[in-house]
Amino acid sequence: MEFSQYNVNALMYITPRPELVFTEGKGMWLTDHKGKRYLDYLQGWAVNCLGHSPQCITDALVAQSKKLVNPSPAFYNAPAIELATLLTDNSCFDRVFFANSGAEANEGAIKLARKWGQKNKNGAFEIITFDHGFHGRTLATMSASGKPGWDTIFAPQVTGFPKADLNDIASVEKLITDKTVAVMLEPVQGEGGVLPASREFMQALRALTKQHNVLLIVDEVQSGMGRTGELFGYQLSGIEPDIMTLGKGIGGGVPLAALLCREEVACFVPGDQGGTYNGNPLITAVGVAVIKELLAPGFLASVNQKGDYLSQQLLKLSEQFGLQGERGEGLLRALKLGSDIGAKIVEIARDMEPVGLLLNSPRPDLLRFMPALNVSTEEIDQMIVMLGQVLTQLKK
């Protein structure tokens, strides 16, 4: 089928897209409408933590779809209970609310913190967030984000989100007032350019928030579910936050997210939070299958090993082509290009023949790598060779 035969104009325009339609995917590979294959280092923006169409997700969907899809969140269902238990047993949190997207989970975290502030801090409502942070595309989560230009797109913003600087504890401390109810951050700022919060900063932030009786919220929509080599990114720093949000990898490709909190913070009352799809058994059954894979013996150790290997190979590439190094945690990494050639690299890599390479450039001078957590070293080597060919072409 030719691209012209697809009525793409039936879809609302939200971003420029290349003239290809993906029809199949397996592991690290996608296939388009013409049969061309692509090595995929986006994986749905870190969503497909086990790659495209993993067997465990297929099995979970088929089995659960034959039993029960959605009894309504007004009732308990077994997969939601099992997934919530797996999450709380493997974290510092006690309660879970399931949602459909990371933005919805973050919106819930904002609501929960403000509700806690009404009950415990005389109505405190401000949540300190960070420049270059990204928390979603609802009005509130866009306001919480520190993405340049977002303060005017759908103005006026939702108030109550003063911005601090990542890894600068003094910038946080000077923003704390009697109106402050929480500090919210990503352990690794993904959209901001794969900027990790340092261990020292996270530990100082936890101490500061405790000192001022302020909640600490970690947005682990991108850094959670094994992406950093730990099950959750906050565990890299040995701290215990009050609230955590998950998305992307928790569903391995299906729409699933979660809001977790400690018992003392769980202050929603009936009517405060809900959603007709939330926690339905079809999707939470997939979440159970995904987290069991991540918790299998040796899986997270392999993420760390391959993260180290990817880091080493990117550093070699950087040295070879005179770039500016790399950074990241686990299998969320960035190559610093030193010039604004990211978009050109993405285009050339995608159009390579006979197979293409899918890359992401969240900033003009940066490439971000978000492979499946079970990527092989051979697939890392293949990507490095292909990227080297692109860089060589650009140097001519």
Coordinates of C-alpha atoms in Angstrom, one line a residue:
M1 CA 0.0 0.0 0.0
E2 CA 1.4 3.4 -1.0
F3 CA 1.6 6.2 1.5
S4 CA -0.8 8.3 -0.6
Q5 CA -3.5 5.7 0.0
Y6 CA -3.6 6.5 3.7
N7 CA -5.9 9.3 4.6
V8 CA -3.5 10.9 7.0
N9 CA -5.5 14.2 6.9
A10 CA -8.2 12.5 9.0
L11 CA -5.8 12.9 11.9
M12 CA -5.4 16.2 13.7
Y13 CA -2.1 17.9 12.9
I14 CA 0.0 18.2 16.0
T15 CA 3.5 17.7 14.7
P16 CA 5.3 17.2 11.3
R17 CA 5.6 13.5 10.5
P18 CA 7.6 11.7 7.9
E19 CA 5.7 10.0 5.0
L20 CA 5.8 6.5 6.5
V21 CA 3.2 4.3 8.3
F22 CA 4.5 1.7 10.8
T23 CA 2.7 -1.6 10.5
E24 CA 4.7 -4.1 12.6
G25 CA 7.2 -4.2 15.4
K26 CA 9.3 -6.8 17.3
G27 CA 11.9 -6.1 19.9
M28 CA 14.1 -3.2 18.8
W29 CA 12.7 -3.2 15.3
L30 CA 9.9 -1.5 13.5
T31 CA 8.6 -2.2 9.9
D32 CA 6.9 0.4 7.7
H33 CA 4.2 0.1 5.0
K34 CA 6.8 -0.6 2.4
G35 CA 8.5 -3.3 4.4
K36 CA 11.5 -1.3 5.3
R37 CA 12.9 -2.1 8.8
Y38 CA 14.2 0.5 11.4
L39 CA 16.3 0.0 14.5
D40 CA 14.3 1.9 17.0
Y41 CA 16.1 3.9 19.7
L42 CA 13.0 5.9 20.6
Q43 CA 10.8 2.9 21.7
G44 CA 7.8 5.3 21.9
W45 CA 9.8 7.7 24.0
A46 CA 10.9 5.1 26.6
V47 CA 7.4 3.6 26.7
N48 CA 8.3 0.1 25.3
C49 CA 10.5 -1.0 28.1
L50 CA 10.5 -4.6 26.8
G51 CA 10.6 -3.6 23.1
H52 CA 7.8 -3.9 20.5
S53 CA 5.2 -6.6 21.0
P54 CA 6.9 -8.7 23.7
Q55 CA 5.3 -12.1 24.2
C56 CA 4.5 -11.4 27.9
I57 CA 2.3 -8.5 26.9
T58 CA 0.6 -10.4 24.1
D59 CA -0.1 -13.3 26.5
A60 CA -1.5 -11.0 29.2
L61 CA -3.8 -9.1 26.8
V62 CA -5.2 -12.3 25.3
A63 CA -5.7 -14.1 28.6
Q64 CA -7.3 -11.1 30.4
S65 CA -9.5 -10.0 27.5
K66 CA -11.2 -13.4 27.7
K67 CA -12.0 -12.9 31.4
L68 CA -12.8 -9.2 32.1
V69 CA -12.0 -5.9 30.5
N70 CA -13.5 -3.2 32.7
P71 CA -15.9 -3.8 35.6
S72 CA -15.7 0.0 36.5
P73 CA -13.4 1.5 39.1
A74 CA -16.3 1.5 41.5
F75 CA -15.3 -2.2 42.1
Y76 CA -12.1 -4.0 42.9
N77 CA -10.4 -6.2 40.3
A78 CA -7.7 -8.8 40.8
P79 CA -5.0 -7.5 38.4
A80 CA -5.1 -4.0 39.8
I81 CA -4.7 -5.4 43.3
E82 CA -1.8 -7.6 42.2
L83 CA 0.0 -4.8 40.4
A84 CA -0.5 -2.3 43.3
T85 CA 0.9 -4.9 45.7
L86 CA 4.0 -5.5 43.5
L87 CA 4.6 -1.8 43.3
T88 CA 4.3 -1.2 47.1
D89 CA 6.3 -4.3 48.0
N90 CA 9.2 -3.0 45.9
S91 CA 9.1 0.7 46.8
C92 CA 8.8 2.9 49.9
F93 CA 5.1 3.7 49.1
D94 CA 1.9 2.3 50.6
R95 CA -0.9 3.3 48.3
V96 CA -1.4 3.3 44.5
F97 CA -3.9 5.1 42.2
F98 CA -3.8 3.9 38.6
A99 CA -4.2 6.4 35.7
N100 CA -3.9 6.3 31.9
S101 CA -1.0 8.6 31.2
G102 CA 1.9 10.2 32.9
A103 CA 0.3 13.6 32.7
E104 CA -2.8 12.3 34.5
A105 CA -0.6 10.8 37.2
N106 CA 1.2 14.1 37.6
E107 CA -2.0 16.0 37.7
G108 CA -3.1 13.6 40.5
A109 CA 0.1 14.2 42.4
I110 CA -0.5 18.0 42.2
K111 CA -4.0 17.5 43.5
L112 CA -2.9 15.2 46.3
A113 CA -0.2 17.5 47.5
R114 CA -2.6 20.5 47.5
K115 CA -5.2 18.4 49.4
W116 CA -2.5 17.5 51.9
G117 CA -1.6 21.2 52.2
Q118 CA -5.2 22.1 52.9
K119 CA -5.4 19.5 55.7
N120 CA -1.9 19.9 57.2
K121 CA -0.3 23.3 56.2
N122 CA -3.0 25.9 56.4
G123 CA -3.9 25.7 52.7
A124 CA -0.3 25.8 51.4
F125 CA -0.5 25.0 47.6
E126 CA 2.7 26.1 45.9
I127 CA 4.8 23.3 44.4
I128 CA 8.4 24.2 43.5
T129 CA 9.4 22.7 40.2
F130 CA 12.5 23.1 38.0
D131 CA 13.7 24.9 34.9
H132 CA 13.8 22.4 31.9
G133 CA 11.5 20.0 33.8
F134 CA 8.7 18.2 31.9
H135 CA 5.6 16.9 33.6
G136 CA 3.0 16.6 30.9
R137 CA 0.6 18.5 28.6
T138 CA -2.4 19.3 30.7
L139 CA -2.8 22.9 31.7
A140 CA -1.5 22.2 35.2
T141 CA 1.4 20.0 34.2
M142 CA 2.5 22.4 31.5
S143 CA 2.5 25.1 34.1
A144 CA 4.6 22.8 36.4
S145 CA 7.0 22.2 33.6
G146 CA 10.0 24.4 32.9
K147 CA 10.1 24.0 29.2
P148 CA 11.0 27.3 27.4
G149 CA 8.0 29.0 25.8
W150 CA 5.4 26.9 27.5
D151 CA 4.4 29.8 29.8
T152 CA 2.7 31.6 26.8
I153 CA 1.2 28.8 24.6
F154 CA -2.1 28.5 26.5
A155 CA -1.8 31.5 28.8
P156 CA -2.7 32.2 31.5
Q157 CA -0.8 29.4 33.3
V158 CA -2.1 27.7 36.4
T159 CA -0.4 29.5 39.2
G160 CA 1.6 28.1 42.0
F161 CA 4.7 26.6 40.4
P162 CA 7.9 28.6 41.2
K163 CA 11.0 27.3 39.4
A164 CA 14.3 26.3 40.9
D165 CA 17.5 25.1 39.2
L166 CA 18.4 21.4 39.2
N167 CA 21.3 20.4 41.4
D168 CA 21.3 23.8 43.1
I169 CA 19.9 23.3 46.6
A170 CA 20.1 27.1 47.4
S171 CA 17.8 27.9 44.5
V172 CA 15.2 25.6 46.1
E173 CA 15.6 26.9 49.6
K174 CA 15.1 30.5 48.7
L175 CA 11.7 29.7 47.1
I176 CA 10.3 28.0 50.2
T177 CA 7.6 30.0 52.0
D178 CA 4.6 29.3 54.2
K179 CA 2.7 28.7 50.9
T180 CA 5.0 25.8 49.8
V181 CA 3.5 22.4 50.0
A182 CA 5.9 20.3 47.9
V183 CA 8.9 20.1 45.7
M184 CA 8.5 18.1 42.4
L185 CA 11.2 16.9 40.1
E186 CA 12.3 14.2 37.7
P187 CA 15.3 12.3 39.0
V188 CA 16.5 12.5 35.4
Q189 CA 15.2 15.4 33.2
G190 CA 14.5 13.5 30.0
E191 CA 12.9 16.1 27.8
G192 CA 15.3 18.7 29.2
G193 CA 18.3 16.8 27.7
V194 CA 18.9 13.8 30.0
L195 CA 20.0 15.9 33.0
P196 CA 20.4 13.7 36.1
A197 CA 19.9 15.1 39.5
S198 CA 23.0 14.3 41.5
R199 CA 22.9 11.9 44.5
E200 CA 24.1 14.7 46.7
F201 CA 21.3 17.0 45.5
M202 CA 18.6 14.5 46.0
Q203 CA 19.8 13.7 49.5
A204 CA 20.0 17.5 50.3
L205 CA 16.5 18.0 48.8
R206 CA 15.0 15.3 51.0
A207 CA 16.6 16.8 54.1
L208 CA 15.4 20.3 53.2
T209 CA 11.9 19.2 52.5
K210 CA 11.7 17.3 55.8
Q211 CA 13.1 20.3 57.6
H212 CA 10.3 22.5 56.3
N213 CA 7.5 19.9 56.4
V214 CA 7.2 20.0 52.6
L215 CA 6.4 17.0 50.5
L216 CA 8.9 15.5 48.0
I217 CA 7.4 14.4 44.7
V218 CA 9.4 12.4 42.2
D219 CA 8.1 12.3 38.6
E220 CA 9.3 8.9 37.4
V221 CA 7.2 8.8 34.3
Q222 CA 10.4 8.4 32.2
S223 CA 13.0 7.4 34.8
G224 CA 11.0 4.7 36.5
M225 CA 10.4 1.0 35.8
G226 CA 14.0 0.0 35.4
R227 CA 15.1 2.7 33.0
T228 CA 18.0 3.9 35.3
G229 CA 19.2 0.5 36.3
E230 CA 17.2 0.6 39.5
L231 CA 13.5 -0.2 39.5
F232 CA 12.9 3.5 40.4
G233 CA 15.2 6.4 39.9
Y234 CA 14.9 7.7 43.4
Q235 CA 16.6 4.5 44.6
L236 CA 19.9 5.7 43.1
S237 CA 20.1 8.3 45.9
G238 CA 19.0 6.1 48.8
I239 CA 16.1 8.5 49.7
E240 CA 12.4 7.9 50.3
P241 CA 10.1 10.5 48.7
D242 CA 6.5 11.1 49.7
I243 CA 4.8 10.8 46.3
M244 CA 5.9 9.2 43.0
T245 CA 4.4 9.1 39.6
L246 CA 4.9 6.4 37.0
G247 CA 4.0 6.1 33.3
K248 CA 5.6 5.1 30.0
G249 CA 7.4 1.8 30.9
I250 CA 4.9 0.6 33.5
G251 CA 2.6 -0.5 30.7
G252 CA 5.3 -1.5 28.3
G253 CA 3.3 0.2 25.5
V254 CA -0.3 0.2 26.7
P255 CA -1.8 3.3 28.4
L256 CA -1.1 2.8 32.1
A257 CA 0.3 5.2 34.7
A258 CA 0.3 5.3 38.5
L259 CA 0.3 7.7 41.4
L260 CA 2.0 6.3 44.6
C261 CA 2.2 7.8 48.0
R262 CA 3.1 7.0 51.6
E263 CA 0.2 6.3 54.0
E264 CA 0.4 9.6 55.8
V265 CA -0.1 11.5 52.5
A266 CA -3.1 9.4 51.2
C267 CA -5.7 12.0 52.0
F268 CA -8.1 11.8 49.0
V269 CA -11.8 11.4 50.0
P270 CA -14.6 10.1 47.7
G271 CA -15.1 12.4 44.8
D272 CA -11.6 13.8 44.8
Q273 CA -10.1 11.4 42.2
G274 CA -11.3 8.9 39.7
G275 CA -11.6 8.0 36.0
T276 CA -13.7 5.5 34.1
Y277 CA -10.7 3.6 32.6
N278 CA -8.4 3.8 35.6
G279 CA -7.0 0.5 36.9
N280 CA -9.1 -1.6 34.6
P281 CA -8.0 -5.3 34.6
L282 CA -7.1 -5.5 30.9
I283 CA -4.3 -2.9 31.3
T284 CA -3.2 -3.7 34.8
A285 CA -2.8 -7.3 33.8
V286 CA -0.2 -6.0 31.3
G287 CA 1.4 -4.0 34.1
V288 CA 1.7 -7.2 36.2
A289 CA 3.4 -9.0 33.3
V290 CA 5.8 -6.1 32.7
I291 CA 6.9 -5.6 36.3
K292 CA 7.5 -9.4 36.8
E293 CA 9.9 -9.3 33.9
L294 CA 11.7 -6.3 35.4
L295 CA 11.9 -8.1 38.8
A296 CA 13.2 -11.3 37.3
P297 CA 16.7 -12.3 38.6
G298 CA 19.5 -10.5 36.8
F299 CA 17.2 -8.2 34.7
L300 CA 18.1 -4.9 36.4
A301 CA 21.8 -5.9 36.6
S302 CA 21.7 -6.4 32.8
V303 CA 20.2 -2.9 32.4
N304 CA 23.2 -1.5 34.3
Q305 CA 25.7 -3.5 32.3
K306 CA 24.2 -2.5 28.9
G307 CA 23.8 1.1 30.2
D308 CA 27.6 1.1 30.9
Y309 CA 28.3 -0.4 27.5
L310 CA 26.2 2.1 25.7
S311 CA 27.9 4.9 27.6
Q312 CA 31.4 3.6 26.7
Q313 CA 30.4 3.3 23.0
L314 CA 29.0 6.8 22.9
L315 CA 32.1 8.2 24.5
K316 CA 34.2 6.5 21.8
L317 CA 32.0 7.9 19.1
S318 CA 32.3 11.3 20.7
E319 CA 36.1 11.2 20.8
Q320 CA 36.2 9.9 17.2
F321 CA 34.1 12.8 15.8
G322 CA 35.1 15.6 18.2
L323 CA 31.8 15.8 20.1
Q324 CA 31.3 16.8 23.7
G325 CA 30.7 13.5 25.5
E326 CA 27.6 11.8 26.9
R327 CA 25.6 11.6 30.1
G328 CA 22.7 9.8 31.7
E329 CA 21.7 6.9 33.9
G330 CA 21.2 3.3 32.9
L331 CA 19.6 3.1 29.5
L332 CA 18.5 6.7 29.4
R333 CA 21.4 8.5 27.8
A334 CA 22.3 11.5 25.7
L335 CA 25.1 12.3 23.3
K336 CA 26.3 15.9 23.4
L337 CA 26.8 17.0 19.8
G338 CA 28.4 20.4 20.3
S339 CA 26.4 22.0 17.5
D340 CA 22.8 22.2 16.4
I341 CA 22.9 19.2 14.1
G342 CA 20.5 16.9 16.0
A343 CA 17.5 17.3 13.6
K344 CA 19.7 16.6 10.6
I345 CA 21.1 13.5 12.2
V346 CA 17.6 12.2 13.0
E347 CA 16.5 12.8 9.3
I348 CA 19.5 11.2 7.7
A349 CA 19.5 8.2 10.1
R350 CA 15.8 7.5 9.4
D351 CA 16.3 7.6 5.7
M352 CA 19.3 5.3 5.6
E353 CA 19.0 2.2 3.3
P354 CA 18.5 -0.7 3.4
V355 CA 17.5 -0.2 7.1
G356 CA 16.8 3.0 9.0
L357 CA 17.7 4.1 12.4
L358 CA 15.2 6.0 14.6
L359 CA 16.7 8.6 16.9
N360 CA 15.5 11.5 19.0
S361 CA 16.9 15.0 19.4
P362 CA 15.1 16.7 22.3
R363 CA 17.4 19.7 22.0
P364 CA 19.2 20.8 18.8
D365 CA 22.6 19.9 20.1
L366 CA 21.7 16.6 21.7
L367 CA 20.6 13.0 20.8
R368 CA 18.6 11.0 23.4
F369 CA 18.7 7.2 23.5
M370 CA 15.8 5.2 25.0
P371 CA 16.2 1.6 23.8
A372 CA 14.2 -1.3 25.1
L373 CA 15.7 -2.4 28.4
N374 CA 16.4 -5.9 26.9
V375 CA 18.3 -4.4 24.0
S376 CA 21.3 -6.6 23.0
T377 CA 24.9 -5.5 22.9
E378 CA 24.8 -6.4 19.2
E379 CA 22.0 -3.9 18.6
I380 CA 23.9 -1.3 20.5
D381 CA 26.9 -2.0 18.3
Q382 CA 24.7 -1.8 15.2
M383 CA 23.3 1.6 16.2
I384 CA 26.8 2.9 16.9
V385 CA 28.0 1.9 13.5
M386 CA 25.0 3.4 11.8
L387 CA 25.3 6.7 13.8
G388 CA 29.0 6.8 12.9
Q389 CA 28.1 6.6 9.2
V390 CA 25.7 9.5 9.6
L391 CA 28.3 11.6 11.4
T392 CA 30.8 10.8 8.7
Q393 CA 28.4 11.9 6.0
L394 CA 27.8 15.2 7.9
K395 CA 31.5 15.8 8.2
K396 CA 32.0 15.7 4.5

